[in-house]
XYZ file of C-alpha atoms in Angstrom:
631
model
C 59.469 -53.229 -27.669
C 58.713 -52.618 -24.000
C 61.257 -49.835 -23.841
C 59.652 -48.258 -26.902
C 56.249 -48.324 -25.247
C 57.670 -46.691 -22.123
C 59.333 -43.995 -24.209
C 56.106 -43.231 -26.113
C 53.772 -43.223 -23.085
C 52.086 -39.908 -22.305
C 52.005 -40.891 -18.661
C 55.170 -40.536 -16.573
C 56.579 -43.923 -15.557
C 58.946 -44.254 -12.593
C 60.315 -47.548 -11.256
C 62.234 -48.094 -7.973
C 63.938 -51.083 -6.379
C 63.489 -52.414 -2.864
C 65.757 -49.657 -1.493
C 63.585 -46.977 -3.171
C 66.342 -46.230 -5.690
C 65.118 -45.003 -9.079
C 65.846 -47.603 -11.757
C 63.550 -46.281 -14.545
C 62.647 -42.714 -15.470
C 60.633 -42.302 -18.688
C 60.851 -39.287 -21.062
C 57.380 -38.190 -19.911
C 58.685 -38.295 -16.348
C 61.580 -36.037 -17.375
C 59.077 -33.538 -18.792
C 56.820 -33.717 -15.737
C 59.473 -33.442 -13.011
C 62.055 -31.309 -14.844
C 64.958 -33.792 -14.301
C 66.899 -35.743 -16.852
C 67.073 -39.518 -16.430
C 70.823 -39.283 -15.723
C 70.115 -36.882 -12.814
C 67.561 -39.177 -11.175
C 68.665 -42.766 -11.876
C 70.214 -44.254 -8.756
C 68.819 -41.475 -6.548
C 66.405 -42.136 -3.704
C 62.746 -41.642 -4.610
C 62.580 -38.778 -2.101
C 64.240 -36.536 -4.694
C 60.843 -36.496 -6.449
C 58.837 -35.956 -3.267
C 58.312 -33.029 -0.871
C 59.541 -33.741 2.687
C 55.958 -33.676 3.937
C 55.194 -36.757 1.847
C 58.273 -38.907 2.602
C 56.692 -40.951 5.385
C 53.482 -41.480 3.427
C 55.348 -42.680 0.358
C 57.550 -44.948 2.451
C 54.474 -46.759 3.823
C 52.851 -46.891 0.405
C 55.947 -48.438 -1.232
C 56.427 -50.936 1.583
C 52.843 -52.103 1.290
C 53.235 -52.539 -2.459
C 56.432 -54.575 -2.094
C 54.709 -57.047 0.218
C 52.461 -58.338 -2.587
C 53.130 -61.605 -4.429
C 55.694 -62.423 -7.031
C 53.646 -60.501 -9.573
C 50.744 -58.079 -8.953
C 47.680 -58.860 -11.033
C 47.212 -55.269 -12.109
C 47.849 -51.719 -11.205
C 46.788 -50.631 -7.717
C 43.877 -48.210 -7.287
C 44.767 -44.650 -8.162
C 45.856 -42.477 -5.261
C 46.365 -38.761 -4.951
C 49.846 -37.825 -3.690
C 52.010 -34.728 -3.595
C 55.161 -34.645 -5.773
C 57.988 -32.134 -6.302
C 59.570 -30.783 -9.469
C 63.224 -30.024 -10.024
C 62.627 -26.298 -9.268
C 61.053 -27.194 -5.914
C 57.446 -26.536 -6.903
C 54.997 -29.047 -5.493
C 52.094 -30.450 -7.486
C 49.309 -32.942 -7.018
C 49.730 -36.256 -8.825
C 47.604 -39.352 -9.346
C 49.613 -42.623 -9.168
C 48.933 -46.303 -9.678
C 51.590 -48.888 -8.666
C 52.402 -52.406 -9.878
C 55.155 -54.635 -8.326
C 57.152 -57.261 -10.194
C 59.289 -59.733 -8.181
C 61.953 -61.789 -9.884
C 63.797 -64.106 -7.551
C 65.116 -62.051 -4.662
C 64.639 -58.771 -6.507
C 61.429 -56.668 -6.578
C 60.694 -53.600 -8.703
C 57.799 -51.215 -8.087
C 56.602 -49.332 -11.171
C 54.376 -46.278 -10.816
C 52.332 -44.622 -13.530
C 52.111 -40.913 -12.600
C 49.630 -38.314 -13.900
C 49.892 -34.577 -13.107
C 46.390 -33.594 -11.888
C 47.307 -30.201 -10.440
C 45.520 -28.373 -13.266
C 42.442 -30.571 -12.806
C 42.511 -30.028 -9.039
C 42.789 -26.264 -9.541
C 39.841 -26.310 -11.905
C 37.871 -28.421 -9.460
C 38.692 -26.062 -6.609
C 37.743 -23.068 -8.752
C 34.514 -24.787 -9.706
C 33.735 -25.474 -6.067
C 34.535 -21.897 -5.145
C 32.355 -20.668 -7.991
C 29.501 -22.925 -6.921
C 29.846 -21.716 -3.353
C 29.900 -18.106 -4.500
C 26.819 -18.466 -6.652
C 25.083 -20.482 -3.944
C 25.738 -17.595 -1.586
C 24.327 -15.167 -4.150
C 21.184 -17.266 -4.487
C 20.837 -17.645 -0.719
C 21.290 -13.911 -0.092
C 19.310 -12.674 -3.089
C 16.293 -10.482 -2.237
C 14.542 -11.988 -5.255
C 12.728 -15.276 -4.863
C 14.359 -18.110 -6.803
C 12.773 -21.531 -7.215
C 12.887 -24.601 -9.452
C 9.749 -26.392 -10.625
C 8.985 -29.717 -12.206
C 6.556 -30.059 -15.109
C 3.564 -30.296 -12.733
C 4.445 -27.087 -10.930
C 5.776 -28.727 -7.780
C 8.555 -26.707 -6.172
C 11.778 -28.734 -6.072
C 13.839 -26.132 -4.223
C 13.696 -22.443 -3.361
C 15.939 -19.849 -1.770
C 15.232 -18.171 1.604
C 13.716 -15.102 -0.046
C 11.043 -17.213 -1.735
C 10.427 -19.052 1.544
C 9.946 -15.710 3.263
C 7.556 -14.504 0.554
C 5.394 -17.615 0.945
C 5.544 -17.520 4.784
C 7.509 -20.785 5.037
C 10.242 -21.638 7.591
C 13.560 -20.188 6.436
C 15.453 -23.398 7.248
C 14.779 -27.104 7.411
C 13.280 -29.469 4.879
C 11.085 -27.905 2.234
C 7.447 -28.987 2.670
C 5.483 -29.976 -0.437
C 4.560 -26.807 -2.316
C 2.405 -26.776 -5.457
C 2.612 -23.461 -7.267
C -0.591 -24.046 -9.318
C -2.505 -24.314 -6.014
C -1.081 -20.968 -4.832
C -1.796 -18.979 -7.991
C -4.944 -16.892 -7.470
C -6.034 -16.627 -11.097
C -7.681 -19.730 -12.530
C -5.471 -19.711 -15.628
C -2.349 -18.647 -13.731
C -0.515 -21.967 -14.047
C -1.384 -22.282 -17.736
C 0.065 -18.818 -18.362
C 3.190 -19.518 -16.307
C 3.817 -22.886 -17.982
C 3.438 -21.247 -21.391
C 5.945 -18.610 -20.312
C 8.391 -21.360 -19.300
C 7.965 -23.304 -22.530
C 8.546 -20.206 -24.623
C 11.935 -19.883 -22.924
C 11.912 -16.085 -22.771
C 14.099 -15.132 -19.802
C 13.843 -11.415 -20.623
C 10.039 -11.365 -20.385
C 8.349 -10.967 -17.008
C 4.673 -11.250 -16.137
C 2.629 -10.429 -13.037
C 1.003 -13.184 -10.986
C -1.102 -13.045 -7.822
C 0.094 -15.709 -5.360
C -1.395 -16.809 -2.035
C 0.943 -17.297 0.909
C 1.231 -20.854 2.202
C -0.185 -19.912 5.599
C -3.235 -18.282 4.009
C -2.476 -14.884 5.563
C -2.722 -12.914 2.338
C -1.867 -12.481 -1.310
C 1.215 -11.100 -3.027
C 1.845 -9.834 -6.533
C 5.009 -11.208 -8.145
C 6.818 -10.093 -11.274
C 8.147 -13.487 -12.477
C 10.793 -14.345 -15.052
C 11.386 -17.950 -16.077
C 14.143 -20.106 -17.563
C 13.482 -23.455 -19.189
C 15.947 -26.341 -18.846
C 15.857 -30.119 -19.164
C 17.530 -32.858 -17.168
C 20.168 -35.229 -18.594
C 17.583 -37.830 -19.586
C 15.639 -35.276 -21.670
C 12.346 -36.648 -20.335
C 11.271 -34.024 -17.813
C 10.953 -30.235 -18.212
C 12.169 -28.033 -15.385
C 11.473 -24.327 -14.958
C 13.508 -21.904 -12.896
C 11.617 -18.896 -11.495
C 12.930 -15.496 -10.517
C 10.243 -13.604 -8.581
C 10.222 -10.029 -7.256
C 7.546 -8.921 -4.798
C 5.879 -5.891 -6.415
C 2.768 -5.876 -4.212
C 3.401 -2.433 -2.726
C 4.332 -0.985 -6.099
C 1.194 -2.332 -7.777
C -1.034 -1.137 -4.940
C 0.579 2.289 -5.049
C 0.094 2.480 -8.797
C -3.526 1.396 -8.381
C -4.002 4.090 -5.727
C -2.509 6.671 -8.076
C -4.801 5.504 -10.886
C -7.840 5.743 -8.629
C -6.764 9.135 -7.337
C -6.321 10.426 -10.873
C -9.751 9.085 -11.792
C -11.340 10.705 -8.742
C -9.542 13.952 -9.457
C -10.921 13.895 -12.978
C -14.421 13.301 -11.613
C -13.908 16.124 -9.127
C -12.867 18.550 -11.865
C -15.829 17.486 -13.976
C -18.182 17.935 -11.017
C -16.687 21.335 -10.217
C -17.354 22.465 -13.762
C -21.105 21.892 -13.491
C -21.602 22.441 -9.747
C -21.684 26.241 -9.898
C -24.618 26.458 -12.318
C -26.371 23.447 -10.816
C -26.194 24.859 -7.297
C -27.457 28.228 -8.555
C -30.577 26.395 -9.749
C -30.922 24.644 -6.410
C -30.481 27.953 -4.624
C -33.351 29.409 -6.647
C -35.520 26.456 -5.687
C -34.710 26.693 -1.991
C -35.039 30.474 -1.716
C -38.261 30.503 -3.736
C -39.746 27.731 -1.624
C -38.722 29.518 1.546
C -40.225 32.811 0.388
C -43.469 31.134 -0.701
C -43.782 29.332 2.621
C -44.036 32.762 4.296
C -47.258 33.542 2.400
C -50.191 33.588 4.826
C -52.883 32.460 2.368
C -50.989 29.325 1.320
C -53.132 26.172 1.619
C -52.078 23.204 3.712
C -51.592 21.155 0.550
C -49.458 23.860 -1.018
C -47.409 24.214 2.143
C -46.846 20.443 2.202
C -45.795 20.490 -1.449
C -43.357 23.328 -0.777
C -41.867 21.416 2.148
C -41.398 18.367 -0.080
C -39.831 20.579 -2.756
C -37.418 22.088 -0.246
C -36.456 18.657 1.103
C -35.755 17.468 -2.437
C -33.585 20.532 -3.065
C -31.697 19.916 0.170
C -31.111 16.292 -0.816
C -29.973 17.346 -4.305
C -27.553 19.812 -2.708
C -26.182 17.068 -0.474
C -25.594 14.852 -3.504
C -23.745 17.679 -5.231
C -21.522 18.229 -2.196
C -20.822 14.480 -2.000
C -19.763 14.524 -5.627
C -17.500 17.508 -4.985
C -16.066 15.836 -1.882
C -14.588 12.918 -3.839
C -10.901 13.535 -3.337
C -11.349 16.928 -1.571
C -11.064 17.563 2.155
C -14.004 19.462 3.514
C -13.722 22.589 5.672
C -15.128 21.723 9.101
C -17.834 24.013 10.502
C -18.140 22.842 14.108
C -21.106 23.627 16.333
C -22.035 22.537 19.830
C -24.668 19.813 19.624
C -26.111 16.914 21.572
C -24.735 13.769 19.934
C -27.529 11.622 21.381
C -30.195 13.970 19.997
C -28.512 13.930 16.573
C -28.515 10.114 16.524
C -32.177 10.125 17.514
C -33.042 12.511 14.669
C -31.201 10.273 12.210
C -32.950 7.069 13.330
C -35.371 6.873 10.382
C -32.634 7.658 7.874
C -30.332 4.997 9.347
C -33.161 2.454 9.306
C -33.769 3.099 5.605
C -30.077 2.518 4.884
C -30.081 -0.722 6.883
C -33.242 -2.125 5.298
C -36.385 -3.686 6.719
C -34.689 -6.978 7.623
C -32.304 -5.281 10.084
C -33.511 -4.401 13.578
C -32.169 -1.044 14.822
C -31.880 -0.360 18.568
C -30.728 2.951 20.094
C -29.294 3.242 23.615
C -29.157 6.959 24.412
C -28.410 8.733 27.710
C -31.107 10.820 29.438
C -28.735 13.799 29.796
C -27.229 15.663 26.803
C -23.951 14.313 25.407
C -22.607 17.553 23.951
C -19.689 17.663 21.534
C -18.273 20.327 19.203
C -18.438 18.840 15.714
C -19.609 19.545 12.202
C -23.183 18.250 12.214
C -23.229 17.265 8.562
C -19.975 15.354 8.969
C -21.347 13.366 11.936
C -24.377 12.526 9.800
C -21.940 11.287 7.167
C -20.242 9.093 9.800
C -23.575 7.478 10.714
C -24.504 6.982 7.053
C -21.184 5.318 6.207
C -21.296 3.032 9.253
C -24.876 2.053 8.403
C -23.909 1.312 4.800
C -20.983 -0.802 5.983
C -23.275 -2.720 8.377
C -25.799 -3.328 5.586
C -23.039 -4.855 3.469
C -21.991 -7.131 6.358
C -25.571 -8.377 6.991
C -26.816 -9.554 3.606
C -29.304 -11.897 5.338
C -30.484 -9.355 7.917
C -29.525 -8.918 11.553
C -29.375 -6.342 14.313
C -27.643 -2.976 14.765
C -27.188 -1.257 18.106
C -26.072 2.363 18.481
C -25.023 3.419 21.957
C -24.092 6.950 23.060
C -22.724 7.725 26.523
C -20.461 10.141 28.350
C -17.689 8.120 30.011
C -14.383 8.200 31.775
C -11.961 5.850 29.983
C -11.279 2.510 31.618
C -8.811 -0.292 30.875
C -11.153 -1.868 28.351
C -11.403 1.386 26.389
C -7.627 1.714 26.357
C -7.278 -1.898 25.188
C -9.697 -1.220 22.359
C -8.159 2.133 21.456
C -4.755 2.795 23.091
C -4.723 6.430 21.922
C -7.796 7.408 23.953
C -5.834 8.459 27.035
C -7.505 9.241 30.364
C -9.603 12.325 29.606
C -13.378 12.227 29.692
C -15.061 11.578 26.329
C -18.367 10.997 24.562
C -18.427 7.491 23.134
C -20.525 6.332 20.194
C -20.581 2.570 19.590
C -22.017 1.228 16.344
C -22.431 -2.573 16.524
C -23.733 -4.979 13.886
C -24.249 -8.751 13.912
C -22.777 -9.239 10.455
C -20.063 -11.474 9.061
C -17.225 -9.741 10.918
C -13.639 -9.265 9.786
C -10.369 -11.138 10.123
C -7.194 -9.490 11.381
C -5.805 -8.611 7.964
C -9.034 -6.823 7.038
C -9.184 -5.004 10.378
C -5.663 -3.688 9.838
C -6.659 -2.099 6.529
C -10.311 -1.176 7.107
C -9.585 2.558 7.305
C -7.110 2.599 4.403
C -8.234 4.752 1.474
C -9.487 2.662 -1.465
C -9.575 -0.575 0.561
C -12.908 -2.356 0.177
C -14.248 -5.864 0.705
C -17.060 -5.286 -1.769
C -17.196 -6.729 -5.240
C -15.554 -4.815 -8.073
C -17.673 -1.824 -8.974
C -19.761 -1.869 -5.790
C -17.621 0.403 -3.635
C -14.779 2.925 -3.788
C -13.238 2.137 -0.410
C -13.576 5.793 0.636
C -16.431 5.498 3.144
C -14.634 4.275 6.248
C -11.503 6.212 5.301
C -13.583 9.404 5.323
C -15.112 8.386 8.678
C -11.616 8.050 10.124
C -10.576 11.444 8.750
C -13.682 13.192 10.100
C -13.210 11.711 13.577
C -9.515 12.616 13.688
C -10.169 16.141 12.378
C -12.777 16.537 15.140
C -10.128 15.722 17.770
C -11.447 12.209 18.374
C -10.390 8.588 18.034
C -11.790 5.714 15.990
C -11.141 1.998 16.511
C -12.809 -1.241 15.486
C -13.271 -4.637 17.135
C -14.414 -7.621 15.105
C -14.025 -11.347 14.627
C -15.133 -13.501 11.676
C -18.715 -14.584 12.259
C -19.094 -12.443 15.407
C -20.085 -9.041 14.035
C -18.290 -5.696 14.188
C -18.252 -2.719 16.557
C -16.923 0.705 15.618
C -15.878 2.761 18.644
C -15.974 6.539 18.114
C -14.500 8.665 20.920
C -15.151 12.427 20.762
C -14.066 15.062 23.301
C -17.009 16.595 25.195
C -17.982 20.190 24.447
C -16.308 21.554 27.577
C -13.017 19.920 26.532
C -13.089 20.801 22.836
C -10.025 22.467 21.382
C -10.881 26.158 20.934
C -8.770 26.217 17.772
C -11.396 24.103 16.008
C -13.365 27.325 15.483
C -16.204 29.087 17.244
C -19.517 27.342 17.424
C -22.391 29.302 15.968
C -24.895 30.099 18.673
C -28.369 29.178 17.367
C -29.890 31.533 19.920
C -28.081 34.608 18.551
C -30.584 37.194 17.416
C -30.433 37.535 13.653
C -31.775 41.051 14.035
C -28.389 42.046 15.422
C -27.022 41.924 11.862
C -29.725 44.155 10.387
C -27.963 47.564 10.671
C -25.155 46.336 8.411
C -24.717 47.985 4.978
C -24.291 45.249 2.392
C -22.976 45.275 -1.170
C -24.450 42.296 -3.086
C -22.540 41.196 -6.203
C -24.159 38.325 -8.147
C -24.113 37.854 -11.927
C -27.087 35.470 -12.043
C -30.100 37.803 -12.209
C -32.610 35.312 -10.824
C -30.393 34.454 -7.866
C -29.626 38.130 -7.249
C -33.336 39.018 -7.237
C -34.150 36.391 -4.633
C -31.193 37.365 -2.434
C -32.353 40.974 -2.597
C -35.817 39.867 -1.426
C -34.265 38.015 1.525
C -32.189 41.031 2.574
C -35.061 43.440 2.041
C -37.473 41.301 4.060
C -35.086 41.507 7.027
C -34.661 45.274 6.712
C -31.008 45.073 5.703
C -29.740 48.065 3.714
C -28.092 46.817 0.515
C -26.920 47.789 -2.938
C -26.870 45.250 -5.772
C -24.380 44.953 -8.630
C -24.296 42.452 -11.491
C -20.488 42.398 -11.941
C -17.214 43.715 -10.526
C -17.227 46.916 -12.599
C -20.691 47.906 -11.372
C -19.705 46.964 -7.813
C -16.687 49.307 -7.896
C -18.924 52.100 -9.146
C -21.258 51.530 -6.149
C -18.282 51.690 -3.801
C -17.035 54.955 -5.303
C -20.488 56.565 -5.069
C -21.187 55.349 -1.510
C -21.185 58.104 1.091
C -20.882 55.576 3.934
C -18.548 52.538 3.694
C -20.071 49.095 3.258
C -19.757 46.711 6.207
C -19.985 43.465 4.236
C -19.584 42.487 0.595
C -21.644 39.441 -0.435
C -20.116 38.195 -3.672
C -20.176 35.150 -5.852
C -16.673 33.760 -6.275
C -17.006 33.436 -10.048
C -17.826 36.772 -11.737
C -17.410 38.017 -15.314
C -13.983 39.525 -15.861
C -12.861 39.407 -12.234
C -13.265 36.915 -9.406
C -15.034 37.786 -6.182
C -11.807 37.618 -4.092
C -10.053 39.944 -6.557
C -12.950 42.384 -6.304
C -12.777 42.407 -2.500
C -9.015 43.006 -2.692
C -9.618 46.095 -4.842
C -12.323 47.360 -2.479
C -10.117 46.742 0.579
C -7.315 48.750 -1.021
C -9.453 51.860 -0.783
C -8.986 53.946 2.383
C -12.735 54.191 2.877
C -13.174 50.375 2.864
C -9.953 49.126 4.432
C -11.906 47.065 6.995
C -14.611 45.660 4.716
C -15.580 42.036 5.380
C -16.555 39.507 2.730
C -19.084 36.702 2.540
C -18.352 34.609 -0.528
C -21.070 32.376 -1.972
C -20.500 29.715 -4.592
C -21.600 26.371 -5.933
C -18.025 25.146 -5.493
C -16.868 23.223 -2.431
C -15.257 25.136 0.467
C -11.905 23.559 -0.397
C -12.186 24.842 -3.965
C -13.113 28.252 -2.591
C -10.006 28.199 -0.440
C -7.805 27.549 -3.469
C -9.494 30.400 -5.319
C -8.479 32.819 -2.558
C -11.868 33.171 -0.850
C -10.912 31.848 2.593
C -8.924 34.723 4.117
C -9.013 36.752 7.339
C -12.237 38.765 7.628
C -14.094 36.536 5.181
C -16.472 33.585 5.284
C -17.796 31.087 2.784
C -21.359 29.901 2.166
C -21.929 26.996 -0.187
C -24.942 27.072 -2.483
C -27.699 26.127 -2.070
C -28.558 27.562 1.353
C -31.756 28.661 3.146
C -32.325 32.349 3.981
C -31.637 31.723 7.689
C -28.162 30.432 6.941
C -27.340 33.549 4.924
C -28.514 35.802 7.747
C -26.657 33.783 10.362
C -23.422 34.021 8.344
C -23.882 37.800 8.045
C -24.477 38.089 11.792
C -21.356 36.078 12.564
C -19.224 38.217 10.243
C -20.479 41.536 11.604
C -19.862 40.534 15.216
C -16.535 38.780 14.701
């Protein structure tokens, strides 16, 4: 019966005597090793072993033979190397029992071929190592969570996202505490429980060091542990912060562009009305019998028209760069003139102090743009001082020192005019300071600001050849440092400054062709030109203007034309006039309710031409004519 059991055993059974001679070789052993029993019986056990294992097997067999007359069971399984008939080596698992009868001992080994299992184990280990490497090197953040949202483990990418050390033990991290939105964890847990690995959602997550927020596109996988009593979620997170911010910038830009186009559509007619108001008020103010009350009312009317025109230009400037019209001016005097306006922006609970030099601090800048700088800085200070405070504005002409270069490394060593705008407000942290001049960045509540104010300040300063920097600490207020080149160092390419002292009468001999389709506006412009003794001819459209040119015995010096005319634009009309031999050198002054940038795109800004935005006072029209004639 024993021999039958040996023959039927699926395990190979090999028995040897004290001299390591094979005395039993089962059928399963024949199949495993590739020998027949007749070939092995009586042979030394080494025939079944590779030479590298002979010594090891010798010690193993000797130790087994030293046991008692009968071992109480098979020995613990051991891994050993064996050899088949064709010389191929394989890994085997053996367990040995020794039977001693009198002076004779027999060691019986049960042998199992585990080479396939070992190969699978090695492949599994290699696969685990490979996928571990993929996880470790993945640019996507990968993490595992328990049911409460505690992070059990995460890869280096996720550590880097959350500003955690890339190596070492993982500190306690609770994802619900890092999610910015109040219902963020509820949404993420629902996403995990739905087990939708193909669906991704966006989540705003704070970094662990509190330095900022990130936007993650997160996919989840749900799995359970072996005990089926605890839900785990695996996260796959991609940082899409830059992409989302870029898309938001594009959305805002598209919205602003739409507003700009809408504003441009109504600005022409609206500014024509404002021009009528301003010119009429100016003409009436010249009447000698006007009462003091009437003169005061006209001044108020003109101020209102000027303010309305400024609002129109601000609306047009949303998303459009303005053409700079630099003049030489005293920056200190400009700040002094704006004191009341700045105080109104700051409010009654903010004390305003000016520190201005006794001597002029002349710069070459666009006056209206500097006024915009002051208005934006005042608005920013008002936002930072909700409970009141103090603002100091200091203007001085300085040579740069080490402190200036620490504040603003780009200043260099040339002399400059410095404007410092300091408030005692809440201040800014480093992350806010880094982005304060970024377009669309704002610390105001949603709907309270566009984030364009300080960005436009930066652009104006840079376009004026200057530098702008900020110093601030949380709770310690903020100082904006504006550095502008002095007038004697201004880049001549910025454009000639209009000399206020130039005699307007010098433009009077010019022959002017006025082309304006709005009859009321044309009538007032004719009164302005006539009052200054300027010889002119008026036309209501391009066809009538060309007829005036053909009939003229003497060429016109300047064409004053609205940009938008029936049937033909003002620039196209001037091109046709310039093509004539008699008017090859004609100059053009274009007027329009559109912004200068829009005029440029319509072809108005060209050599020998100038642009005047409606509404404008009579003096500005005459000054522009004088500049054109003498250029």
